[in-house]
PDB file of C-alpha atoms in Angstrom:
ATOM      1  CA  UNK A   1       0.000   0.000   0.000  1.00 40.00           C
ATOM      2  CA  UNK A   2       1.059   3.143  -0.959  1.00 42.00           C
ATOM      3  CA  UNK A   3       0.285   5.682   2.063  1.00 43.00           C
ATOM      4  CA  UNK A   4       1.469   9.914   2.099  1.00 48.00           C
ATOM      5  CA  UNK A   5       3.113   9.837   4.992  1.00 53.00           C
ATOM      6  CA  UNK A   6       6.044  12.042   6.202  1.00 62.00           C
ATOM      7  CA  UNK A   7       8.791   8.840   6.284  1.00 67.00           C
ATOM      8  CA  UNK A   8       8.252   5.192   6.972  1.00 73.00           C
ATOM      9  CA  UNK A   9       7.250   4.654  10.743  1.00 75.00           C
ATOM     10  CA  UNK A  10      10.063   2.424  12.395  1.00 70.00           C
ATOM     11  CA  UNK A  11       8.287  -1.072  13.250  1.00 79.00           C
ATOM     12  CA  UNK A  12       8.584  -0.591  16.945  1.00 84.00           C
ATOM     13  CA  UNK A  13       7.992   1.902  20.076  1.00 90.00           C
ATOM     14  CA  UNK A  14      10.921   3.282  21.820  1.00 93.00           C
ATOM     15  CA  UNK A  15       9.777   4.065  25.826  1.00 94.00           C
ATOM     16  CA  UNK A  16      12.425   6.432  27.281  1.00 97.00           C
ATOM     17  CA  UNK A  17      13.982   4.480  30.405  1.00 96.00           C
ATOM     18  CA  UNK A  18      13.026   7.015  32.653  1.00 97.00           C
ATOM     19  CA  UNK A  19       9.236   5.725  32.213  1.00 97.00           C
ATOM     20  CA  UNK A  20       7.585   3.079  33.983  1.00 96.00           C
ATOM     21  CA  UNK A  21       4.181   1.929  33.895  1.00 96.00           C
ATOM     22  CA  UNK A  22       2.072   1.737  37.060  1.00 96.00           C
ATOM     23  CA  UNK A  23      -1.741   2.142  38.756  1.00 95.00           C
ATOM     24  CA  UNK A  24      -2.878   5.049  37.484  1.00 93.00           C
ATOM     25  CA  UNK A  25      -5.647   7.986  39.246  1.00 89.00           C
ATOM     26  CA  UNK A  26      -7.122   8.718  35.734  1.00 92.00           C
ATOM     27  CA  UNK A  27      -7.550   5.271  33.985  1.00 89.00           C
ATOM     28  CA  UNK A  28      -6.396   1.641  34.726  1.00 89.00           C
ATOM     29  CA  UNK A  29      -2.490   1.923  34.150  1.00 93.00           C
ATOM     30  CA  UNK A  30      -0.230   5.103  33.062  1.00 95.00           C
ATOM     31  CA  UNK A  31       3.044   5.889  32.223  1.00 97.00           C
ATOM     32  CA  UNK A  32       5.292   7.171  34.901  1.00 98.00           C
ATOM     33  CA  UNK A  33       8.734   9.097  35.310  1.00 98.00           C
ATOM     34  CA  UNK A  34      11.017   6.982  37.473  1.00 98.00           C
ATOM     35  CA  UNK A  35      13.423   9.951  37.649  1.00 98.00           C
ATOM     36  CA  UNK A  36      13.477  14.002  36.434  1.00 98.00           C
ATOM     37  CA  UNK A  37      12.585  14.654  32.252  1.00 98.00           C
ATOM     38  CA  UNK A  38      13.740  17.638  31.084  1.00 97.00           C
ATOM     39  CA  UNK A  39      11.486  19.703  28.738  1.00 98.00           C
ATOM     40  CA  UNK A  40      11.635  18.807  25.495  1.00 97.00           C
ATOM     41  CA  UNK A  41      13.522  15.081  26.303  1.00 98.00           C
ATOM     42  CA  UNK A  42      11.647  12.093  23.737  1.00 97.00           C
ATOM     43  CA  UNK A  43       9.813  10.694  26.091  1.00 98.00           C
ATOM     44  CA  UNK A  44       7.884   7.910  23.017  1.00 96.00           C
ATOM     45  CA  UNK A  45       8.945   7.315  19.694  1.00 93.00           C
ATOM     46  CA  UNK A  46       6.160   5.712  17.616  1.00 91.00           C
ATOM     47  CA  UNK A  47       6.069   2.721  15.601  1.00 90.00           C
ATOM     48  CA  UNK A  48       3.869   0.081  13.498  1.00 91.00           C
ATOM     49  CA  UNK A  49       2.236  -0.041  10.557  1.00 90.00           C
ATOM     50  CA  UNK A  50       0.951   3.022   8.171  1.00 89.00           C
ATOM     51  CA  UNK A  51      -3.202   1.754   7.301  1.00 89.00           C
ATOM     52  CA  UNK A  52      -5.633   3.913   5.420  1.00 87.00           C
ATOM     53  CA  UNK A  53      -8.982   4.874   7.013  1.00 85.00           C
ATOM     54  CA  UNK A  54     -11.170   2.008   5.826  1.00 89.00           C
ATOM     55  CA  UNK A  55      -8.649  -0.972   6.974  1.00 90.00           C
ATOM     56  CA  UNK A  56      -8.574   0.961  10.635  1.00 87.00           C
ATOM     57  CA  UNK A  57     -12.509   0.570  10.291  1.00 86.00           C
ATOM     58  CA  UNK A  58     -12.241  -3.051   9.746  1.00 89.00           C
ATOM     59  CA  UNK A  59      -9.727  -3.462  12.399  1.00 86.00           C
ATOM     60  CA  UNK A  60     -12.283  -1.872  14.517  1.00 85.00           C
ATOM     61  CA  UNK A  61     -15.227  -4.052  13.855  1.00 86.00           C
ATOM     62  CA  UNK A  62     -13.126  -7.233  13.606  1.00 86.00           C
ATOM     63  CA  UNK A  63     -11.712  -6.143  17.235  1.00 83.00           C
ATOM     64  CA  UNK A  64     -15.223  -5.528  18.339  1.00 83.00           C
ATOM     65  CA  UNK A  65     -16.616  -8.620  17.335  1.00 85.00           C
ATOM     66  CA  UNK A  66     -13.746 -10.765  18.877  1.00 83.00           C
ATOM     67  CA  UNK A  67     -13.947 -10.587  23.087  1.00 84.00           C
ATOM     68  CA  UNK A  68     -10.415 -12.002  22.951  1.00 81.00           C
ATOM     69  CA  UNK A  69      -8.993  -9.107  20.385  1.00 78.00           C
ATOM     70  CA  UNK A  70      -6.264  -6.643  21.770  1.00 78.00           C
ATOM     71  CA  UNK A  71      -6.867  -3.267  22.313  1.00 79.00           C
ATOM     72  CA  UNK A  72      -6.029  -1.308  19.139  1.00 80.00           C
ATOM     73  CA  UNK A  73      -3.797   2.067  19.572  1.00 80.00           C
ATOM     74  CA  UNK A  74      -3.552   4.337  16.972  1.00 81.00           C
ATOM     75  CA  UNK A  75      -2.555   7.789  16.069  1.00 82.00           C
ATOM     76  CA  UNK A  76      -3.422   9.796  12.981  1.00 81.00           C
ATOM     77  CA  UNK A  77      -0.576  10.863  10.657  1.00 81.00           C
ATOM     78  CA  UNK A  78      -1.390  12.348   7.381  1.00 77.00           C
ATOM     79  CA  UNK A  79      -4.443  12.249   5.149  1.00 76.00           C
ATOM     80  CA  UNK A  80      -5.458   8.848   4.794  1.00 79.00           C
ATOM     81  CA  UNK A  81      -2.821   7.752   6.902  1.00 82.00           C
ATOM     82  CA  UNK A  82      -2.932   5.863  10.757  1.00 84.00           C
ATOM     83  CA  UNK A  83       0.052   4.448  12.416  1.00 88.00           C
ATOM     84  CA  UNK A  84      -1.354   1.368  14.563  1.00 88.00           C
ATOM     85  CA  UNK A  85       1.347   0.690  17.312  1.00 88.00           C
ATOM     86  CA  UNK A  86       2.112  -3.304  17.516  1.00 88.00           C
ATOM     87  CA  UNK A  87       0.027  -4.992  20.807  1.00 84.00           C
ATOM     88  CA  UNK A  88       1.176  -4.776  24.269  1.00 82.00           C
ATOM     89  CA  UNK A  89       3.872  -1.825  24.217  1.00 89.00           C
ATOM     90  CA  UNK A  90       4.724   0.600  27.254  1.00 91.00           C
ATOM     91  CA  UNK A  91       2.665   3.739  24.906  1.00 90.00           C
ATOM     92  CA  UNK A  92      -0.574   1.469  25.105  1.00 89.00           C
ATOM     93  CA  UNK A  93      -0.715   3.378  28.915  1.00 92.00           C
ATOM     94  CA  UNK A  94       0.099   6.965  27.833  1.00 93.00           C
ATOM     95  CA  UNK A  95      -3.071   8.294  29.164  1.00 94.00           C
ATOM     96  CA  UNK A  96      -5.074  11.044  28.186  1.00 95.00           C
ATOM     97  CA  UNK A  97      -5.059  14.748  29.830  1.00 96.00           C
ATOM     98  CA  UNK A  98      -6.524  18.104  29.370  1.00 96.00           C
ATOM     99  CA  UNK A  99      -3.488  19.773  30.980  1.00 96.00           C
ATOM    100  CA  UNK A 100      -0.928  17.080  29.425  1.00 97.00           C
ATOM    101  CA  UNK A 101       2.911  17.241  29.937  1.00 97.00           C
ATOM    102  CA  UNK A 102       3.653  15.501  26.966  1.00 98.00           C
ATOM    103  CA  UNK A 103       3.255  16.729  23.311  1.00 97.00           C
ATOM    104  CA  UNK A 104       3.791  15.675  19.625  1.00 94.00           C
ATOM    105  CA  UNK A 105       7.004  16.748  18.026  1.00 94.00           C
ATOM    106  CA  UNK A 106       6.711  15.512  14.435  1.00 85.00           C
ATOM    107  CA  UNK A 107       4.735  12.657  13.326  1.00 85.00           C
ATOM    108  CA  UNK A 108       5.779   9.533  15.057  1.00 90.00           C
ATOM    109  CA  UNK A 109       7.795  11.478  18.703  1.00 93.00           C
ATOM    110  CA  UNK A 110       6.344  12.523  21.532  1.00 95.00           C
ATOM    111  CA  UNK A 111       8.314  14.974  23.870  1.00 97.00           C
ATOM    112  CA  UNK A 112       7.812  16.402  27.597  1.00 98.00           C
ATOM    113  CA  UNK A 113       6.041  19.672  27.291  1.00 97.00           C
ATOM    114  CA  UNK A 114       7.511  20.776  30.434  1.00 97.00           C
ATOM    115  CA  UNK A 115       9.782  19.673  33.130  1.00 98.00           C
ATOM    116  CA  UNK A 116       8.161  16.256  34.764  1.00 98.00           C
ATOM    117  CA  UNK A 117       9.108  15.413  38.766  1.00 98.00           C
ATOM    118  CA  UNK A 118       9.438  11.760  39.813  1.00 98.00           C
ATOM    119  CA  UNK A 119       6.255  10.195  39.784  1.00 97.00           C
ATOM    120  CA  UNK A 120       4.503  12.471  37.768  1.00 98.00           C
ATOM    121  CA  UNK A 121       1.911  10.604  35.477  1.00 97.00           C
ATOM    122  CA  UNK A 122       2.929  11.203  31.835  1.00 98.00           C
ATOM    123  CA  UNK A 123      -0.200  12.255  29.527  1.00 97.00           C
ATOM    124  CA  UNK A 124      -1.409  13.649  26.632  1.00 96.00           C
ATOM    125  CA  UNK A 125      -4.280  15.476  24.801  1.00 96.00           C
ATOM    126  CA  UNK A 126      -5.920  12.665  22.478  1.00 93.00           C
ATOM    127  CA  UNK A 127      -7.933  15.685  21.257  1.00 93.00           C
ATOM    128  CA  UNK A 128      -4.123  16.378  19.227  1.00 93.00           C
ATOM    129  CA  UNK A 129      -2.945  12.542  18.403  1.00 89.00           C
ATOM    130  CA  UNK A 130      -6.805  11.507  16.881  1.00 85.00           C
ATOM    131  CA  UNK A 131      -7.614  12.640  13.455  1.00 77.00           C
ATOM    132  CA  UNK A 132      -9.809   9.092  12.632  1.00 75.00           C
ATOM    133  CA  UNK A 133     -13.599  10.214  11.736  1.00 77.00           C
ATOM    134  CA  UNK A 134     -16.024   9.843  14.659  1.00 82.00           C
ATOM    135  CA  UNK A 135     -13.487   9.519  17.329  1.00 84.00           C
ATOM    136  CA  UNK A 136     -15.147  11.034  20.668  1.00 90.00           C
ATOM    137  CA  UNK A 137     -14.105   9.724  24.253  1.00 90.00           C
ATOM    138  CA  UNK A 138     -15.695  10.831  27.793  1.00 94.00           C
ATOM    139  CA  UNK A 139     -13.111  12.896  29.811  1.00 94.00           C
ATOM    140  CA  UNK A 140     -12.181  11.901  33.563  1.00 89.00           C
ATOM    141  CA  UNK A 141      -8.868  13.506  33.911  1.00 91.00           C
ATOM    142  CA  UNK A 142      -9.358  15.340  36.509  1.00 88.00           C
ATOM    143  CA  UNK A 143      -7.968  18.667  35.181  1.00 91.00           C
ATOM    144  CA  UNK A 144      -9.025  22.219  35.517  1.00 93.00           C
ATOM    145  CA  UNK A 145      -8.887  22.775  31.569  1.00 92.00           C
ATOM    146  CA  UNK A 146     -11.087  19.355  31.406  1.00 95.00           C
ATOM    147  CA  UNK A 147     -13.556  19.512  28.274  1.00 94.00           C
ATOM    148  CA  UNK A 148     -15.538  16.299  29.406  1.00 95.00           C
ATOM    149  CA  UNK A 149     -15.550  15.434  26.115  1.00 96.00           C
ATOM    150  CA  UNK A 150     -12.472  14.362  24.074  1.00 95.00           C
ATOM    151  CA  UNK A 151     -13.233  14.040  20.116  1.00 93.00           C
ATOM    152  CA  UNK A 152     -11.696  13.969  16.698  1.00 89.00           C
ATOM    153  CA  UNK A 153     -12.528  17.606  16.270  1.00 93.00           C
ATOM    154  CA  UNK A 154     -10.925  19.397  19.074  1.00 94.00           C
ATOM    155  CA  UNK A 155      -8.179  20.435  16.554  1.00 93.00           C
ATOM    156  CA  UNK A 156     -10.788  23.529  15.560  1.00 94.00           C
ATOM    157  CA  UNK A 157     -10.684  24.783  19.383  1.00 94.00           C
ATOM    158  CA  UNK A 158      -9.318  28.070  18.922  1.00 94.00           C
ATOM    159  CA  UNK A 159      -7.450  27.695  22.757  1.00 94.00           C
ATOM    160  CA  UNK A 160      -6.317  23.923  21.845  1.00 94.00           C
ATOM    161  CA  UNK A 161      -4.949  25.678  18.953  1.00 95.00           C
ATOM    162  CA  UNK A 162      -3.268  28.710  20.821  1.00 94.00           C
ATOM    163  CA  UNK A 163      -2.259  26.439  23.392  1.00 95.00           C
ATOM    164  CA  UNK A 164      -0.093  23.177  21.668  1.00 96.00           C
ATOM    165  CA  UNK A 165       1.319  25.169  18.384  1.00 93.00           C
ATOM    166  CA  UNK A 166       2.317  22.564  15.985  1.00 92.00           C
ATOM    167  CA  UNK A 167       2.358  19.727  18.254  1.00 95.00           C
ATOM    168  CA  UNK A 168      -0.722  18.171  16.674  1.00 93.00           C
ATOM    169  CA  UNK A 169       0.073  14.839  14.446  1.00 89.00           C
ATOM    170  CA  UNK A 170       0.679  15.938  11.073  1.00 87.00           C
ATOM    171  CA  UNK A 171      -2.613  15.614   9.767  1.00 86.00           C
ATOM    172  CA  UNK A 172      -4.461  17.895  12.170  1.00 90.00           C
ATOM    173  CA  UNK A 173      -1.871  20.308  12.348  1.00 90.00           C
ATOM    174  CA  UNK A 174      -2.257  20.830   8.442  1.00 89.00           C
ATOM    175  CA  UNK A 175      -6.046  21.026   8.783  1.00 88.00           C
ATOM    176  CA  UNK A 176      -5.324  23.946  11.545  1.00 92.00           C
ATOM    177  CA  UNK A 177      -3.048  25.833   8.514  1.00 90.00           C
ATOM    178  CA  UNK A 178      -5.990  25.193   6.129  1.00 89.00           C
ATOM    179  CA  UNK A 179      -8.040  27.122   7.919  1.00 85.00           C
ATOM    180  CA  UNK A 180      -5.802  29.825   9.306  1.00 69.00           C
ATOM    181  CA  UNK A 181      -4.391  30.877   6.263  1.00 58.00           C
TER     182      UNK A 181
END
């Protein structure tokens, strides 16, 4: 399959080894820092396999028809384009936040947005990572930002978009310069 994306995802997920994964006060298990992150540090680098919009679909219903199926994560790249991470990897518990401390930077890294303290849950906006038509999730994080709500189409917030720049996946972050300029 021939997919536009911005270069060939590498076939597995890289967890920094300052992250462990542990009980989590926002959903089941999250990501952790065992020790300081510095702004900025890679904190995930993504990898799988590039699928267009209607395979994701089937993967969807074939999961949801199977009790036994794996949960499927995936992030939105470009256009037509999803990255689907392989089963059972550290990034499976990146957990989603209103206020997150973790941000895209580029299509397949994701980087501290700030300085994170020992045993600070590492999260991130899903509202910025999921581009896939229909997505919409309930919100428990716990923030003071929190919209309730998390859903394919937060990219046209007008303070989501003040607030994360270009550290949307590729794909939203082009559909926020379609519409800006």
């Amino acid at each position: 399959m021939n997919i536009d994306a911005p270069a060939d995802p590498p076939a597995g997920v890289w967890v920094n080894p300052q992250v462990s994964v542990g009980p989590s006060p926002i959903a089941g298990h999250g990501l952790f820092a065992i020790a300081p992150i510095e702004a900025g540090s890679p904190v995930l680098r993504l990898g799988g396999r590039l699928v267009t919009t209607a395979e994701l679909e089937s993967m969807f219903a074939a999961a949801a028809d199977d009790p036994t199926a794996t949960y499927i994560d995936t992030f939105s790249v470009v256009g037509d384009a999803h990255l689907v991470l392989p089963p059972s990897t550290a990034a499976h518990f990146c957990n989603h936040s209103c206020e997150p401390n973790l941000w895209m930077e580029g299509p397949y890294t994701i980087v501290s947005r700030r300085a994170v303290s020992i045993g600070d849950e590492l999260t991130i906006d899903y509202g910025t990572i999921s581009g896939a038509p229909g997505f919409e999730m309930k919100c428990s994080c716990g923030s003071t930002r929190c919209r309730g709500v998390v859903t394919s189409d937060d990219w046209l917030l007008p303070a989501l978009q003040a607030s994360y720049g270009q550290h949307w996946v590729p794909v939203l972050a082009d559909r926020i310069r379609s519409i800006r300029w």
